[in-house]
Coordinates of C-alpha atoms in Angstrom, one line a residue:
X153 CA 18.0 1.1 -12.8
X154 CA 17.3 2.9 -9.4
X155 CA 15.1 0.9 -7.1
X156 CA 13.5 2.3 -4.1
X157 CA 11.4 1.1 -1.2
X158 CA 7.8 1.5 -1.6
X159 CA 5.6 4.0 -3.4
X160 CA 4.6 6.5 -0.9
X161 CA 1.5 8.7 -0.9
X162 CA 2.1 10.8 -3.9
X163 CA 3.7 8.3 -5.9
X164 CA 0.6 6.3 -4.9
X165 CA -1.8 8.7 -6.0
X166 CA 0.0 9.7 -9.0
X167 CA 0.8 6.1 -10.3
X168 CA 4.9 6.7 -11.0
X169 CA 7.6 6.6 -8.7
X170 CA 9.5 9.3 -7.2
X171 CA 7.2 12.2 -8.3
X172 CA 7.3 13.5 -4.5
X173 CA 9.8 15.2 -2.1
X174 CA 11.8 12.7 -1.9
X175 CA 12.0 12.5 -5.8
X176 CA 12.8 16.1 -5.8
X177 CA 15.6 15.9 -4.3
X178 CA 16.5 12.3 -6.0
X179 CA 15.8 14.5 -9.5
X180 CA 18.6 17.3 -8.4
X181 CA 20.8 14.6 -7.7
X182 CA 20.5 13.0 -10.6
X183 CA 21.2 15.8 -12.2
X184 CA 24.8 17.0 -10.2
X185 CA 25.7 13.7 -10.9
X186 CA 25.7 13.8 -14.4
X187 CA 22.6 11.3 -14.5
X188 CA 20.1 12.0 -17.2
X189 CA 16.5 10.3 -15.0
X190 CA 14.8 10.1 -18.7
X191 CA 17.6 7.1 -19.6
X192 CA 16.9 5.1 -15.7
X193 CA 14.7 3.1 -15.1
X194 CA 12.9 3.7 -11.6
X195 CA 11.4 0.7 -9.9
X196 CA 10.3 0.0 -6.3
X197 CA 11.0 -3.0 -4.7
X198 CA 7.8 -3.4 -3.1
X199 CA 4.4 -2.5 -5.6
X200 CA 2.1 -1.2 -3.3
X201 CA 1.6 1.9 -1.0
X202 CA 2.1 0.4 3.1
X203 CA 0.2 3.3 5.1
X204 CA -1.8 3.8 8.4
X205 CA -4.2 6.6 9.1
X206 CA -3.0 9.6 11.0
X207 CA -6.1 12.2 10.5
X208 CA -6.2 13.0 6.9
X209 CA -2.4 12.0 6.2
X210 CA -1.5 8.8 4.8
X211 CA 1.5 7.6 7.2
X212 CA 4.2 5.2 5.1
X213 CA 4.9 2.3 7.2
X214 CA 7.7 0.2 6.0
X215 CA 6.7 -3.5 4.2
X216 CA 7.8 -6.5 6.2
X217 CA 9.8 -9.6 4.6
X218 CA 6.3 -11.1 3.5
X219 CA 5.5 -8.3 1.5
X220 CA 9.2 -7.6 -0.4
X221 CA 9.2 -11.7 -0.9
X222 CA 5.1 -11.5 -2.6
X223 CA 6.8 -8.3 -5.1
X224 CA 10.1 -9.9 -5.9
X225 CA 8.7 -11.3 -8.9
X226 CA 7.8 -8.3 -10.2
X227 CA 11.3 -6.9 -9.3
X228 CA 13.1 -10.0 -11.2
X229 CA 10.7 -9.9 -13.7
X230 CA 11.3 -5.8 -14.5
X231 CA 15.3 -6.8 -14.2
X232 CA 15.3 -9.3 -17.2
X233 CA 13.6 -6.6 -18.9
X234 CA 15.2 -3.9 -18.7
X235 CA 18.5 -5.2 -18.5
X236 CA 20.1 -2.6 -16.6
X237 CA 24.3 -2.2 -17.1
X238 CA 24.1 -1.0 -12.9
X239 CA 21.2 -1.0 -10.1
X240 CA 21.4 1.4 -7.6
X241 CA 19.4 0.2 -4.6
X242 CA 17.9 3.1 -2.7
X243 CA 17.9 2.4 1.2
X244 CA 17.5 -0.6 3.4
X245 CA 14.6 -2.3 2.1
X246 CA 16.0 -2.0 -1.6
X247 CA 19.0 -3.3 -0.6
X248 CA 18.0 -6.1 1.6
X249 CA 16.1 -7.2 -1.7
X250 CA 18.4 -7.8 -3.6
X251 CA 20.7 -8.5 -1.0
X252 CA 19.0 -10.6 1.7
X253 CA 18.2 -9.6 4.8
X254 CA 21.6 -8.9 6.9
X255 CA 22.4 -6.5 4.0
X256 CA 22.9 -3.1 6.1
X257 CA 23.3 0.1 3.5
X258 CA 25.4 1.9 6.4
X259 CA 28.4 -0.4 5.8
X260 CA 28.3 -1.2 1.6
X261 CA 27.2 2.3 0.4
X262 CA 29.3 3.8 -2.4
X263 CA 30.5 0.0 -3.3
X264 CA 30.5 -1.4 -6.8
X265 CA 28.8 -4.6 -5.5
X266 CA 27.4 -7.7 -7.4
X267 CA 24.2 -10.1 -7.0
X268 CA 22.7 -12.6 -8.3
X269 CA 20.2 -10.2 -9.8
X270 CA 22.5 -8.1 -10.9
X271 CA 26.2 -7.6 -12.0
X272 CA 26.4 -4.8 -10.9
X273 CA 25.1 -3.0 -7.8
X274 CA 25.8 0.5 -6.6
X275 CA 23.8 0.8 -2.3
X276 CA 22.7 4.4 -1.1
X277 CA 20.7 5.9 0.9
X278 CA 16.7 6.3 0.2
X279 CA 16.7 10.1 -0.7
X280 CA 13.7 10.5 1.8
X281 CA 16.3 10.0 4.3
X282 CA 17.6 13.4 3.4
X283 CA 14.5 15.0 4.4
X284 CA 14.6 13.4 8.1
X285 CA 18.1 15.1 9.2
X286 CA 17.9 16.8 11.9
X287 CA 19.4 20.4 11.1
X288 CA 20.7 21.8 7.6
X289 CA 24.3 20.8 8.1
X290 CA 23.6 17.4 8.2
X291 CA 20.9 18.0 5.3
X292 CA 23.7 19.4 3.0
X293 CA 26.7 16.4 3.9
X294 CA 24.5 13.6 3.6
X295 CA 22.9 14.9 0.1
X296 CA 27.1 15.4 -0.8
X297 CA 27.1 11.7 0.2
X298 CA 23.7 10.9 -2.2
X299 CA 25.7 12.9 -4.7
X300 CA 29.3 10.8 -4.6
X301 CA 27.5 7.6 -4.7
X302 CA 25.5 8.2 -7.1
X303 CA 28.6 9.3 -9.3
X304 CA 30.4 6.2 -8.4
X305 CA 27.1 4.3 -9.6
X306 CA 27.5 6.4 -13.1
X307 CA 31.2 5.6 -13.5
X308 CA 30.3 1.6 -12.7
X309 CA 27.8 1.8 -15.4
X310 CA 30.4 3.3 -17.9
X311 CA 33.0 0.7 -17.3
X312 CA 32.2 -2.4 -19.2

């Protein structure tokens, strides 16, 4: 099960997560990892779309504590579900979900972690962080980085 931040403004529009840049370059990971997206469940932490105006765009703005704590329901509800053998939590606000709020992704990413939702939990980065670097060497380590975690969260997943 990977869960992510928020939908964002094509994900809201389209109704499923990750269907825009940032689950482009979540699907090519996927893929060089050896991850097959039609058997993982995708999941957001928080339901609904957090944006301001800017012109004609739709600006994400990131959900505060009230609004992760009013969707975690839904989370735990999704979680006894689907039963997932690993969670990967994609970025700070996934990880701080299922974490609590000191959780920091920058110091447990790449750990085989556990929770009390879950046995298992693999941190990483949110792949729209990819898209923010600053030039295309940083672009190309930090998707490596996406890549080895998300390997480490397919060999946790294997080991029973």
């Amino acid at each position: 099960m990977l869960i992510g931040e928020q939908p964002g403004d094509y994900e809201d529009v389209a109704g499923k997560p990750f269907v825009g840049p940032a689950g482009k370059i979540m699907d090519r990971a996927l893929e060089e990892a050896g991850i097959d997206r039609k058997h993982v469940y995708v999941t957001n932490a928080v339901k609904h779309f957090k944006w301001e105006p800017r012109g004609k765009r739709r600006i994400h703005q990131k959900p505060n504590s009230r609004e992760i704590a009013a969707c975690r329901p839904w989370l735990e509800a999704e979680l006894r579900l689907v039963k997932p053998k690993l969670v990967v939590c994609l970025g700070a606000t996934a990880g701080q979900t299922v974490f609590g709020p000191t959780f920091r992704v920058t110091r447990e990413r790449g750990k085989v972690l556990s929770s009390k939702l879950a046995p298992k939990v693999v941190a990483t980065v949110h792949p729209s962080s990819l898209l923010r670097q600053p030039d295309e060497e940083s672009r190309e380590r930090e998707y490596a980085s996406f890549v080895r975690d998300l390997r480490v969260a397919l060999k946790a997943a294997g080991d029973e």
